[in-house]
Amino acid sequence: MSNSSTDSMIKAESTTFSPATTTENPSGWQSFKDSFKRAEAKEGKSALQLEEQNEKPAVEGGLKQNLKTRQLQMISIGGAIGTGLFVASGKALQTGGPASLLIGWGIVSSYLYCTMQAMAELVSLFPVSGSFATYATRFVEPSWGFAVGWNYALFWVVVLPMELVACSLTIGFWGSDINPVAWVTIFYVLIFVLNLCGNKGFGEAEFVFSVIKIIAIIGFNILAIILICGGAGEQNGFIGAKYWKDPGPFTAGAKGVVTVFITATYSLAGTELVGLTAAEAEGNPRIVLPKAIKQVFYRIIVFYMLTLTLVGFLVPSNSKDLLGSGANASPFVVAIKNGGIKVLPSIFNVVVLIALLSIGNASVFGFSRTIVSLAEQGLAPSFLSYVDRKGRPLMGFLVSAIVGLISFVAASPKQGKVFAWLLALSGLSTLFTWFSICISHIRFRMALSLQGRNITELPYAAQTGFWGSVYAAAILVVVLCLQFWVSLFPLGQSPDPVVFFENFLGGPVVLVMYLGHKIYSRNFTIVTPLHELDIDSGRRDSDQEKLQQELAEEREAYANLPFLGKVRAFLF
């Protein structure tokens, strides 16, 4: 084919897909305005044109593959570290005692790791928009996908106003006289500016936020060891295991442990967020995403288990400071104050503020990507699938921004009740999301086996395997039952319908969504039969021969590594 023919084809393709332009080189302002237009097929350009102009193509739906490996790793390590660790752990310590902290977070961490491994296997094979929300529809059935997907979207859209208000309250640590609404406005604008910068803005912000949180936790751990060993001087002396003896390792028996168990689950919520980046990850997802998800193991061990162990040594469970609110009740701040260090509490309060901004930033990302996925599956209004030419899900941003306006009730004395009920709507979202990931993985593996396929064809096989997902799913059902128990018979209180629904309303909400979709769709199949499951469409590595050759080369390279090299490759 001649060069002139090739040029004609490129010109024809461009004319077919791209809108007419008035100038060959539009102005900066025109380009800015055009960036908000709906993304079309490769933005009206051929693959050759994209390559010549050094542009990255949009994935299905218009999202861009701009998230770098370092950003994904930091999101997996520190992205979901927030008030669950920095503040809620103090309430858990007061409720259950230091031993309950370790038992609760230890068990939750075990099934979370299995869940994340299951997700790593699925996202490396099917790096699609919406990730686990899509897998629920595909590998379980549409009504379950509708219920879980919308519940997850509700969770993130409610988190935003809560985090904004929490940010304004955290500023109150310094006794600011500025109206809280002013701080809410500042943080509101900041979060949406970051997200309007596309996934690059989100990724870079989360990278910086995560680095700060990680440095702060490592610094606290070093300080905690010094304080426990008597480094605070004669005023406190050697602390050791003093608080494990008095007031003791447990404060409220079995129910106290169960309450901590549930708090631990909520504190680790958002860990699965890295799975939503599957469609926007730069590079090969079968390598990048499992490697990032592996980092969750270190976050669990270092940033939760080690840190909470040290907190249990430093802060007595009967400390009155733990009964406060906001950053003042953070066991980290209490520990530093008890050590007689005057400057560090303010510094750590800044870290708490950054953690809140990080979760607020993640909430916009999480909601917008989930709602796009639901719209693309026909489980949400089609206009919510709008993604512009820069890969920004604008309708998702708009809905999140509208709901985020609820944060301005910060000026109202009723804000506590408002947010208690908002959170109740999606309070069990984490349990249902993790359970859905495990069930999707279990059914995928069962379909793979039924169709006579082998796990050797998978780009990445979960280290915890099929039975790891079975274990995690079973424990999650137990946790849901325990949540029902402590909601019906709350610790230290008589049964109260208001308390019950504040803690368990998420369960009926999911059930109503599930049954409502069943009635609307008139599809009363409980689960899609295994032989009908599609386990091939949407694979990024469609060339099986090439994939198997690459996997064989990687296995051979791994086999030739020394023992320590194999350990490092397994862990990292």
Coordinates of C-alpha atoms in Angstrom, one line a residue:
M1 CA 0.0 0.0 0.0
S2 CA 1.4 3.4 -0.9
N3 CA 2.1 6.2 1.6
S4 CA -0.6 8.3 0.0
S5 CA -3.2 5.5 0.6
T6 CA -2.1 5.2 4.2
D7 CA -2.4 8.9 4.8
S8 CA -5.9 8.8 3.2
M9 CA -7.0 6.1 5.6
I10 CA -5.7 7.9 8.6
K11 CA -7.5 11.1 7.5
A12 CA -10.7 9.2 6.9
E13 CA -10.6 7.5 10.3
S14 CA -10.0 10.8 12.0
T15 CA -13.0 12.3 10.2
T16 CA -15.2 9.5 11.2
F17 CA -14.6 9.6 14.9
S18 CA -13.6 13.1 15.9
P19 CA -15.7 16.3 16.0
A20 CA -15.0 19.1 13.6
T21 CA -12.5 21.7 14.7
T22 CA -12.3 25.2 13.5
T23 CA -8.5 25.5 13.8
E24 CA -5.6 23.2 13.2
N25 CA -3.9 24.2 16.4
P26 CA -6.6 25.2 18.9
S27 CA -5.7 27.7 21.6
G28 CA -4.9 26.6 25.2
W29 CA -8.4 27.8 26.3
Q30 CA -10.1 25.9 23.5
S31 CA -8.1 22.8 24.3
F32 CA -9.1 23.2 28.0
K33 CA -12.8 23.5 27.1
D34 CA -12.6 20.5 24.6
S35 CA -11.1 18.3 27.3
F36 CA -14.4 18.2 29.1
K37 CA -16.2 16.8 26.0
R38 CA -17.1 13.1 26.2
A39 CA -14.3 10.7 25.3
E40 CA -14.8 9.1 21.9
A41 CA -13.1 6.1 20.4
K42 CA -9.4 6.9 20.9
E43 CA -10.4 10.5 20.9
G44 CA -11.0 10.4 17.2
K45 CA -7.4 9.4 16.4
S46 CA -6.0 6.3 14.9
A47 CA -3.4 4.1 16.7
L48 CA -0.7 5.4 14.4
Q49 CA -1.6 9.0 15.2
L50 CA -1.6 8.3 19.0
E51 CA 1.8 6.8 18.7
E52 CA 3.2 9.6 16.6
Q53 CA 1.9 12.2 19.1
N54 CA 3.2 10.2 22.1
E55 CA -0.4 9.9 23.6
K56 CA -1.7 7.1 25.7
P57 CA -4.9 5.5 24.5
A58 CA -8.0 5.5 26.6
V59 CA -9.2 2.2 27.9
E60 CA -12.7 1.0 27.4
G61 CA -15.0 3.7 28.9
G62 CA -12.4 6.5 28.3
L63 CA -10.3 6.1 31.5
K64 CA -6.6 6.7 31.1
Q65 CA -3.7 4.4 32.0
N66 CA -1.7 7.0 33.8
L67 CA -1.2 5.6 37.4
K68 CA 2.4 4.7 37.8
T69 CA 3.8 1.7 39.7
R70 CA 5.3 3.8 42.5
Q71 CA 1.8 5.4 43.0
L72 CA 0.1 2.1 43.1
Q73 CA 2.6 0.7 45.6
M74 CA 2.1 3.7 47.9
I75 CA -1.7 3.5 47.6
S76 CA -1.6 -0.2 48.6
I77 CA 0.8 0.5 51.5
G78 CA -0.5 3.7 53.0
G79 CA -3.6 4.7 51.0
A80 CA -6.2 3.4 53.4
I81 CA -4.4 4.4 56.6
G82 CA -6.6 6.9 58.3
T83 CA -8.8 7.6 61.2
G84 CA -9.4 3.8 61.7
L85 CA -5.8 3.5 62.9
F86 CA -5.1 7.0 64.2
V87 CA -8.3 7.6 66.1
A88 CA -10.8 4.7 66.2
S89 CA -8.1 2.4 67.6
G90 CA -8.3 4.5 70.8
K91 CA -12.0 3.7 71.2
A92 CA -11.2 0.0 70.5
L93 CA -8.4 0.0 73.2
Q94 CA -10.8 1.5 75.7
T95 CA -13.6 -1.0 74.8
G96 CA -11.6 -4.2 74.7
G97 CA -8.1 -3.7 76.1
P98 CA -4.7 -4.2 74.5
A99 CA -5.0 -8.0 74.0
S100 CA -8.3 -7.4 72.2
L101 CA -6.6 -5.0 69.8
L102 CA -4.1 -7.7 68.7
I103 CA -6.8 -10.5 68.5
G104 CA -9.2 -8.3 66.6
W105 CA -6.8 -6.8 64.1
G106 CA -4.9 -10.2 63.8
I107 CA -7.9 -12.2 62.7
V108 CA -9.2 -9.4 60.4
S109 CA -5.8 -9.1 58.8
S110 CA -5.7 -12.9 58.1
Y111 CA -8.9 -12.9 56.0
L112 CA -8.1 -9.5 54.5
Y113 CA -4.9 -10.9 53.1
C114 CA -6.7 -13.8 51.6
T115 CA -9.2 -11.4 50.1
M116 CA -6.5 -9.2 48.6
Q117 CA -4.8 -12.2 47.1
A118 CA -8.1 -13.2 45.5
M119 CA -8.4 -9.7 44.1
A120 CA -4.9 -9.7 42.8
E121 CA -5.6 -12.9 40.8
L122 CA -8.8 -11.4 39.2
V123 CA -7.5 -7.9 38.5
S124 CA -4.3 -9.2 36.8
L125 CA -6.5 -11.3 34.5
F126 CA -9.4 -8.9 34.1
P127 CA -8.1 -5.3 34.6
V128 CA -11.5 -3.7 34.0
S129 CA -13.2 -0.5 35.2
G130 CA -14.9 -1.1 38.5
S131 CA -12.9 -4.2 39.3
F132 CA -14.8 -6.2 42.0
A133 CA -18.1 -4.4 41.3
T134 CA -17.9 -5.9 37.8
Y135 CA -16.7 -9.3 39.0
A136 CA -19.8 -9.6 41.3
T137 CA -22.1 -9.2 38.3
R138 CA -20.0 -11.4 36.1
F139 CA -19.2 -14.3 38.4
V140 CA -22.1 -14.3 40.8
E141 CA -25.1 -12.7 39.2
P142 CA -26.4 -9.2 38.2
S143 CA -28.7 -8.5 41.2
W144 CA -25.8 -9.2 43.6
G145 CA -23.5 -7.0 41.5
F146 CA -26.2 -4.2 41.6
A147 CA -26.6 -4.5 45.4
V148 CA -22.9 -4.7 46.3
G149 CA -21.8 -2.1 43.7
W150 CA -24.3 0.5 44.8
N151 CA -23.6 -0.2 48.5
Y152 CA -19.9 0.4 47.8
A153 CA -20.7 3.6 45.9
L154 CA -22.8 4.8 48.8
F155 CA -20.0 4.0 51.2
W156 CA -17.6 6.3 49.4
V157 CA -20.0 9.1 48.6
V158 CA -20.9 9.3 52.3
V159 CA -17.3 9.1 53.4
L160 CA -16.5 12.4 51.7
P161 CA -18.7 14.8 53.8
M162 CA -17.7 12.9 56.9
E163 CA -14.0 13.3 56.2
L164 CA -14.5 17.0 55.4
V165 CA -16.2 17.6 58.7
A166 CA -13.6 15.6 60.5
C167 CA -10.9 17.8 58.9
S168 CA -12.5 20.9 60.3
L169 CA -12.8 19.4 63.7
T170 CA -9.2 18.3 63.6
I171 CA -8.2 22.0 63.1
G172 CA -10.0 22.6 66.4
F173 CA -7.1 20.8 68.1
W174 CA -5.2 24.2 68.0
G175 CA -8.2 26.2 69.3
S176 CA -8.9 27.9 66.0
D177 CA -11.7 30.6 66.2
I178 CA -12.4 30.3 62.5
N179 CA -15.8 29.0 61.6
P180 CA -15.6 25.2 60.8
V181 CA -17.5 25.9 57.6
A182 CA -14.6 27.9 56.3
W183 CA -12.3 24.9 56.7
V184 CA -14.8 22.6 55.1
T185 CA -14.9 24.9 52.1
I186 CA -11.1 24.9 51.8
F187 CA -10.8 21.2 52.0
Y188 CA -13.8 20.6 49.7
V189 CA -12.2 22.7 46.9
L190 CA -8.8 21.1 47.4
I191 CA -10.1 17.6 47.1
F192 CA -12.0 18.3 43.9
V193 CA -9.2 20.3 42.3
L194 CA -6.9 17.3 42.9
N195 CA -9.4 14.9 41.2
L196 CA -10.1 17.3 38.3
C197 CA -6.4 16.9 37.5
G198 CA -7.3 13.3 36.5
N199 CA -5.8 10.1 37.9
K200 CA -2.4 11.8 37.7
G201 CA -3.6 14.3 40.3
F202 CA -5.2 11.6 42.5
G203 CA -2.1 9.3 42.1
E204 CA 0.5 12.0 43.0
A205 CA -1.6 13.3 45.9
E206 CA -2.0 9.8 47.4
F207 CA 1.7 9.1 46.8
V208 CA 2.7 12.2 48.9
F209 CA 0.0 11.6 51.5
S210 CA 1.1 8.0 51.9
V211 CA 4.8 8.8 52.2
I212 CA 4.0 11.3 55.0
K213 CA 1.8 8.8 56.9
I214 CA 4.4 6.0 56.6
I215 CA 7.2 8.2 57.8
A216 CA 5.0 9.4 60.7
I217 CA 4.1 5.8 61.8
I218 CA 7.7 4.6 61.5
G219 CA 8.8 7.6 63.6
F220 CA 6.1 7.0 66.2
N221 CA 7.1 3.3 66.5
I222 CA 10.7 4.3 67.1
L223 CA 9.6 6.9 69.7
A224 CA 7.2 4.3 71.3
I225 CA 10.0 1.8 71.8
I226 CA 12.1 4.5 73.5
L227 CA 9.2 5.6 75.8
I228 CA 8.4 2.0 76.7
C229 CA 12.0 1.4 77.7
G230 CA 12.0 4.5 80.0
G231 CA 13.3 7.1 77.5
A232 CA 10.9 9.7 78.8
G233 CA 13.1 10.2 81.9
E234 CA 12.4 9.9 85.6
Q235 CA 8.8 11.3 85.3
N236 CA 7.5 8.1 83.6
G237 CA 10.4 5.7 84.0
F238 CA 10.3 2.2 82.6
I239 CA 6.8 1.4 81.4
G240 CA 7.2 -2.2 80.0
A241 CA 4.1 -4.3 80.4
K242 CA 2.7 -2.2 83.2
Y243 CA -0.6 -1.5 81.5
W244 CA -1.1 -5.2 80.6
K245 CA -1.2 -5.9 84.3
D246 CA -3.2 -2.9 85.4
P247 CA -5.9 -2.3 84.1
G248 CA -5.2 -5.6 82.3
P249 CA -5.3 -7.2 78.8
F250 CA -9.1 -7.3 78.5
T251 CA -11.8 -4.9 79.7
A252 CA -15.1 -6.3 78.7
G253 CA -14.7 -10.1 78.0
A254 CA -15.9 -11.7 74.8
K255 CA -18.2 -8.9 73.8
G256 CA -15.4 -6.4 74.1
V257 CA -13.2 -8.6 71.7
V258 CA -16.1 -8.8 69.2
T259 CA -16.6 -5.0 69.3
V260 CA -12.9 -4.5 68.6
F261 CA -13.1 -7.2 65.9
I262 CA -15.7 -5.1 64.0
T263 CA -13.8 -1.9 64.6
A264 CA -10.7 -3.5 63.1
T265 CA -12.7 -4.4 59.9
Y266 CA -13.9 -0.9 59.5
S267 CA -10.4 0.5 60.1
L268 CA -9.0 -1.6 57.2
A269 CA -11.8 -0.5 54.9
G270 CA -10.5 1.0 51.6
T271 CA -7.6 -1.5 51.4
E272 CA -9.4 -2.9 48.3
L273 CA -9.3 0.5 46.6
V274 CA -6.1 -0.4 44.7
G275 CA -8.3 -2.9 42.8
L276 CA -10.3 0.0 41.3
T277 CA -7.1 1.3 39.7
A278 CA -6.8 -1.9 37.5
A279 CA -8.1 -0.2 34.4
E280 CA -5.9 2.9 34.9
A281 CA -2.6 1.3 35.8
E282 CA 0.4 2.1 33.6
G283 CA 2.3 -0.9 32.4
N284 CA 1.5 -4.6 32.5
P285 CA -1.3 -5.2 35.0
R286 CA -0.4 -8.8 35.6
I287 CA 2.9 -7.6 37.0
V288 CA 2.2 -4.2 38.4
L289 CA -1.1 -4.9 40.3
P290 CA -0.1 -8.1 42.1
K291 CA 3.2 -6.5 43.1
A292 CA 1.3 -3.5 44.6
I293 CA -1.3 -5.7 46.3
K294 CA 1.5 -7.7 48.0
Q295 CA 2.5 -4.6 49.8
V296 CA -0.7 -4.9 51.9
F297 CA 1.1 -7.6 53.9
Y298 CA 3.7 -5.2 55.1
R299 CA 1.1 -2.5 56.0
I300 CA -0.7 -5.1 58.1
I301 CA 2.4 -6.3 59.9
V302 CA 4.3 -3.0 60.4
F303 CA 1.6 -0.3 60.4
Y304 CA -1.1 -2.1 62.2
M305 CA 0.1 -5.1 64.3
L306 CA 3.4 -3.6 65.4
T307 CA 2.0 -0.1 66.0
L308 CA -1.0 -1.3 67.9
T309 CA 1.1 -3.5 70.1
L310 CA 3.2 -0.5 71.0
V311 CA 0.1 1.6 71.6
G312 CA -1.2 -1.1 74.0
F313 CA 2.0 -0.8 76.0
L314 CA 2.0 3.0 76.1
V315 CA -1.7 3.9 76.8
P316 CA -3.8 2.4 79.6
S317 CA -7.2 1.2 78.4
N318 CA -8.9 3.2 81.2
S319 CA -7.3 6.5 80.2
K320 CA -9.9 9.3 80.3
D321 CA -8.3 10.9 77.3
L322 CA -9.6 8.1 75.1
L323 CA -13.1 9.1 75.9
G324 CA -12.7 12.4 74.0
S325 CA -13.5 13.1 70.3
G326 CA -11.4 13.7 67.2
A327 CA -7.7 13.8 67.2
N328 CA -7.7 14.5 70.9
A329 CA -8.8 10.9 71.5
S330 CA -6.1 9.5 69.3
P331 CA -4.0 7.0 71.3
F332 CA -1.0 8.2 69.3
V333 CA -1.5 11.8 70.6
V334 CA -2.3 10.5 74.1
A335 CA 0.9 8.4 74.1
I336 CA 3.0 11.4 73.1
K337 CA 1.3 13.6 75.7
N338 CA 1.9 11.0 78.4
G339 CA 5.5 10.9 77.4
G340 CA 5.8 14.6 78.3
I341 CA 6.7 15.7 74.7
K342 CA 5.0 19.0 74.0
V343 CA 5.6 19.7 70.4
L344 CA 5.0 16.3 68.9
P345 CA 1.2 16.2 69.6
S346 CA 0.7 19.1 67.2
I347 CA 2.9 17.5 64.6
F348 CA 1.0 14.3 64.8
N349 CA -2.3 16.1 64.6
V350 CA -1.1 17.4 61.2
V351 CA -0.6 13.7 60.2
V352 CA -4.2 12.9 61.3
L353 CA -5.4 15.9 59.1
I354 CA -3.4 14.6 56.1
A355 CA -4.8 11.1 56.7
L356 CA -8.3 12.6 56.6
L357 CA -7.6 14.5 53.4
S358 CA -6.2 11.3 51.9
I359 CA -9.4 9.3 52.6
G360 CA -11.5 12.2 51.3
N361 CA -9.5 12.3 48.1
A362 CA -9.8 8.5 47.8
S363 CA -13.6 8.7 48.3
V364 CA -14.1 10.8 45.2
F365 CA -11.9 8.4 43.2
G366 CA -13.7 5.3 44.6
F367 CA -17.2 6.6 44.1
S368 CA -16.6 7.9 40.6
R369 CA -15.0 4.7 39.3
T370 CA -17.6 2.5 40.9
I371 CA -20.5 4.5 39.5
V372 CA -19.0 4.5 36.0
S373 CA -18.7 0.7 36.2
L374 CA -22.3 0.3 37.3
A375 CA -23.5 2.6 34.5
E376 CA -21.5 0.6 31.9
Q377 CA -23.1 -2.6 33.1
G378 CA -26.6 -1.1 32.9
L379 CA -27.0 -1.1 36.7
A380 CA -27.0 2.8 36.9
P381 CA -28.4 5.6 34.7
S382 CA -26.3 5.8 31.5
F383 CA -25.4 9.5 32.0
L384 CA -23.2 8.4 35.0
S385 CA -20.9 6.7 32.6
Y386 CA -19.7 10.1 31.2
V387 CA -15.9 10.2 31.0
D388 CA -14.3 13.2 29.3
R389 CA -11.3 13.3 27.0
K390 CA -8.8 13.5 29.9
G391 CA -10.2 10.3 31.4
R392 CA -12.2 12.1 34.2
P393 CA -15.6 10.6 35.1
L394 CA -17.2 14.0 35.4
M395 CA -20.7 12.8 36.3
G396 CA -19.3 10.8 39.1
F397 CA -17.4 13.9 40.3
L398 CA -20.6 16.0 40.1
V399 CA -22.7 13.6 42.1
S400 CA -19.9 13.3 44.7
A401 CA -19.7 17.1 44.8
I402 CA -23.4 17.5 45.4
V403 CA -23.5 14.9 48.2
G404 CA -20.3 16.5 49.6
L405 CA -22.3 19.7 50.3
I406 CA -23.8 17.8 53.3
S407 CA -20.5 18.5 55.0
F408 CA -21.7 22.1 55.5
V409 CA -24.0 20.8 58.4
A410 CA -20.7 21.2 60.3
A411 CA -22.3 24.5 61.6
S412 CA -25.3 22.6 62.9
P413 CA -25.6 21.1 66.4
K414 CA -27.3 18.1 64.8
Q415 CA -24.3 17.1 62.7
G416 CA -23.6 14.0 64.8
K417 CA -27.1 12.5 64.2
V418 CA -26.9 13.4 60.5
F419 CA -23.6 11.6 60.0
A420 CA -24.6 8.6 62.2
W421 CA -27.5 7.8 59.9
L422 CA -25.5 8.5 56.7
L423 CA -22.9 6.1 57.8
A424 CA -25.5 3.6 58.8
L425 CA -26.7 3.4 55.2
S426 CA -23.5 1.8 54.1
G427 CA -21.9 0.8 57.4
L428 CA -21.6 -2.8 56.4
S429 CA -20.2 -2.1 52.9
T430 CA -16.7 -3.3 53.7
L431 CA -18.0 -6.7 54.8
F432 CA -20.2 -7.2 51.7
T433 CA -17.4 -5.9 49.4
W434 CA -14.8 -8.3 50.7
F435 CA -17.2 -11.2 50.8
S436 CA -18.1 -10.4 47.2
I437 CA -14.5 -10.5 46.1
C438 CA -14.0 -13.9 47.7
I439 CA -17.2 -15.4 46.3
S440 CA -16.3 -14.0 42.8
H441 CA -12.9 -15.7 43.1
I442 CA -14.3 -19.0 44.3
R443 CA -16.8 -19.1 41.5
F444 CA -14.2 -18.1 38.9
R445 CA -11.9 -21.0 40.1
M446 CA -14.9 -23.4 40.0
A447 CA -15.8 -22.4 36.5
L448 CA -12.2 -22.7 35.4
S449 CA -12.1 -26.2 36.7
L450 CA -15.5 -27.2 35.3
Q451 CA -14.3 -26.0 31.8
G452 CA -11.2 -28.2 32.0
R453 CA -8.8 -25.3 32.4
N454 CA -5.8 -25.0 34.6
I455 CA -4.4 -22.3 36.9
T456 CA -1.1 -22.4 35.0
E457 CA -2.8 -20.2 32.3
L458 CA -3.4 -17.5 34.9
P459 CA -1.1 -14.4 34.8
Y460 CA -1.0 -14.5 38.6
A461 CA -2.3 -17.2 40.9
A462 CA -3.4 -16.1 44.4
Q463 CA -0.8 -17.2 47.0
T464 CA -3.6 -18.2 49.3
G465 CA -5.4 -20.2 46.6
F466 CA -9.0 -21.3 46.4
W467 CA -9.2 -22.3 50.0
G468 CA -7.9 -19.0 51.2
S469 CA -11.0 -17.4 49.7
V470 CA -13.3 -20.0 51.2
Y471 CA -11.7 -19.2 54.6
A472 CA -12.1 -15.5 54.2
A473 CA -15.7 -15.8 53.0
A474 CA -16.7 -18.0 56.0
I475 CA -15.1 -15.6 58.5
L476 CA -16.8 -12.7 56.9
V477 CA -20.2 -14.4 57.4
V478 CA -19.2 -14.9 61.1
V479 CA -18.3 -11.3 61.4
L480 CA -21.7 -10.2 59.9
C481 CA -23.5 -12.4 62.5
L482 CA -21.4 -11.0 65.3
Q483 CA -22.2 -7.5 64.1
F484 CA -25.9 -8.4 64.3
W485 CA -25.3 -9.6 67.9
V486 CA -23.5 -6.5 69.2
S487 CA -26.0 -4.3 67.4
L488 CA -29.0 -6.0 69.0
F489 CA -27.3 -6.2 72.4
P490 CA -24.7 -3.4 72.5
L491 CA -21.9 -3.4 75.0
G492 CA -22.9 -1.9 78.3
Q493 CA -26.4 -0.9 77.1
S494 CA -29.9 -2.4 76.9
P495 CA -31.3 -3.3 73.5
D496 CA -32.2 -0.1 71.6
P497 CA -33.8 -0.1 68.1
V498 CA -32.0 3.2 67.3
V499 CA -28.6 1.8 68.2
F500 CA -29.4 -1.4 66.3
F501 CA -30.2 0.4 63.0
E502 CA -27.3 2.8 63.4
N503 CA -25.0 -0.3 63.4
F504 CA -26.9 -2.7 61.2
L505 CA -29.0 -0.7 58.7
G506 CA -26.5 -1.5 55.9
G507 CA -27.7 -5.2 56.0
P508 CA -31.3 -4.4 55.2
V509 CA -30.2 -1.8 52.7
V510 CA -28.3 -4.4 50.7
L511 CA -31.1 -6.9 51.0
V512 CA -33.7 -4.3 49.7
M513 CA -31.4 -3.4 46.7
Y514 CA -30.9 -7.1 45.9
L515 CA -34.5 -8.0 46.0
G516 CA -35.6 -4.8 44.3
H517 CA -33.3 -5.5 41.3
K518 CA -34.6 -9.1 41.2
I519 CA -38.2 -7.8 40.9
Y520 CA -37.3 -5.1 38.4
S521 CA -35.2 -7.4 36.2
R522 CA -37.5 -10.4 36.7
N523 CA -34.5 -12.6 36.9
F524 CA -35.0 -14.9 39.9
T525 CA -31.9 -17.0 39.3
I526 CA -30.0 -17.1 42.6
V527 CA -26.6 -17.5 40.9
T528 CA -25.5 -17.7 37.3
P529 CA -24.8 -21.4 36.5
L530 CA -21.0 -22.1 36.4
H531 CA -21.1 -23.4 32.8
E532 CA -22.5 -20.1 31.7
L533 CA -19.7 -18.0 33.2
D534 CA -17.5 -16.2 30.7
I535 CA -13.9 -16.6 31.9
D536 CA -12.2 -15.2 28.8
S537 CA -13.7 -11.9 27.7
G538 CA -11.8 -8.8 28.9
R539 CA -8.4 -10.4 29.4
R540 CA -5.5 -7.9 28.8
D541 CA -3.2 -10.8 27.8
S542 CA -5.2 -12.3 25.0
D543 CA -2.2 -14.0 23.3
Q544 CA -2.0 -17.2 25.4
E545 CA 1.1 -18.5 23.6
K546 CA 3.0 -15.4 24.3
L547 CA 1.7 -15.3 27.9
Q548 CA 2.7 -18.9 28.6
Q549 CA 6.2 -18.3 27.2
E550 CA 6.6 -15.2 29.4
L551 CA 5.4 -17.2 32.5
A552 CA 7.7 -20.1 31.7
E553 CA 10.7 -17.7 31.5
E554 CA 9.7 -16.1 34.8
R555 CA 9.4 -19.5 36.5
E556 CA 12.8 -20.5 35.2
A557 CA 14.3 -17.3 36.4
Y558 CA 12.7 -17.8 39.8
A559 CA 14.0 -21.4 40.0
N560 CA 17.6 -20.2 39.4
L561 CA 17.5 -17.6 42.2
P562 CA 19.3 -18.3 45.5
F563 CA 17.2 -19.0 48.6
L564 CA 17.1 -15.4 49.8
G565 CA 16.4 -14.2 46.3
K566 CA 13.3 -16.6 46.2
V567 CA 12.1 -15.2 49.5
R568 CA 12.5 -11.7 48.3
A569 CA 10.7 -12.4 45.0
F570 CA 7.8 -14.1 47.0
L571 CA 7.4 -11.2 49.4
F572 CA 8.0 -8.4 47.0

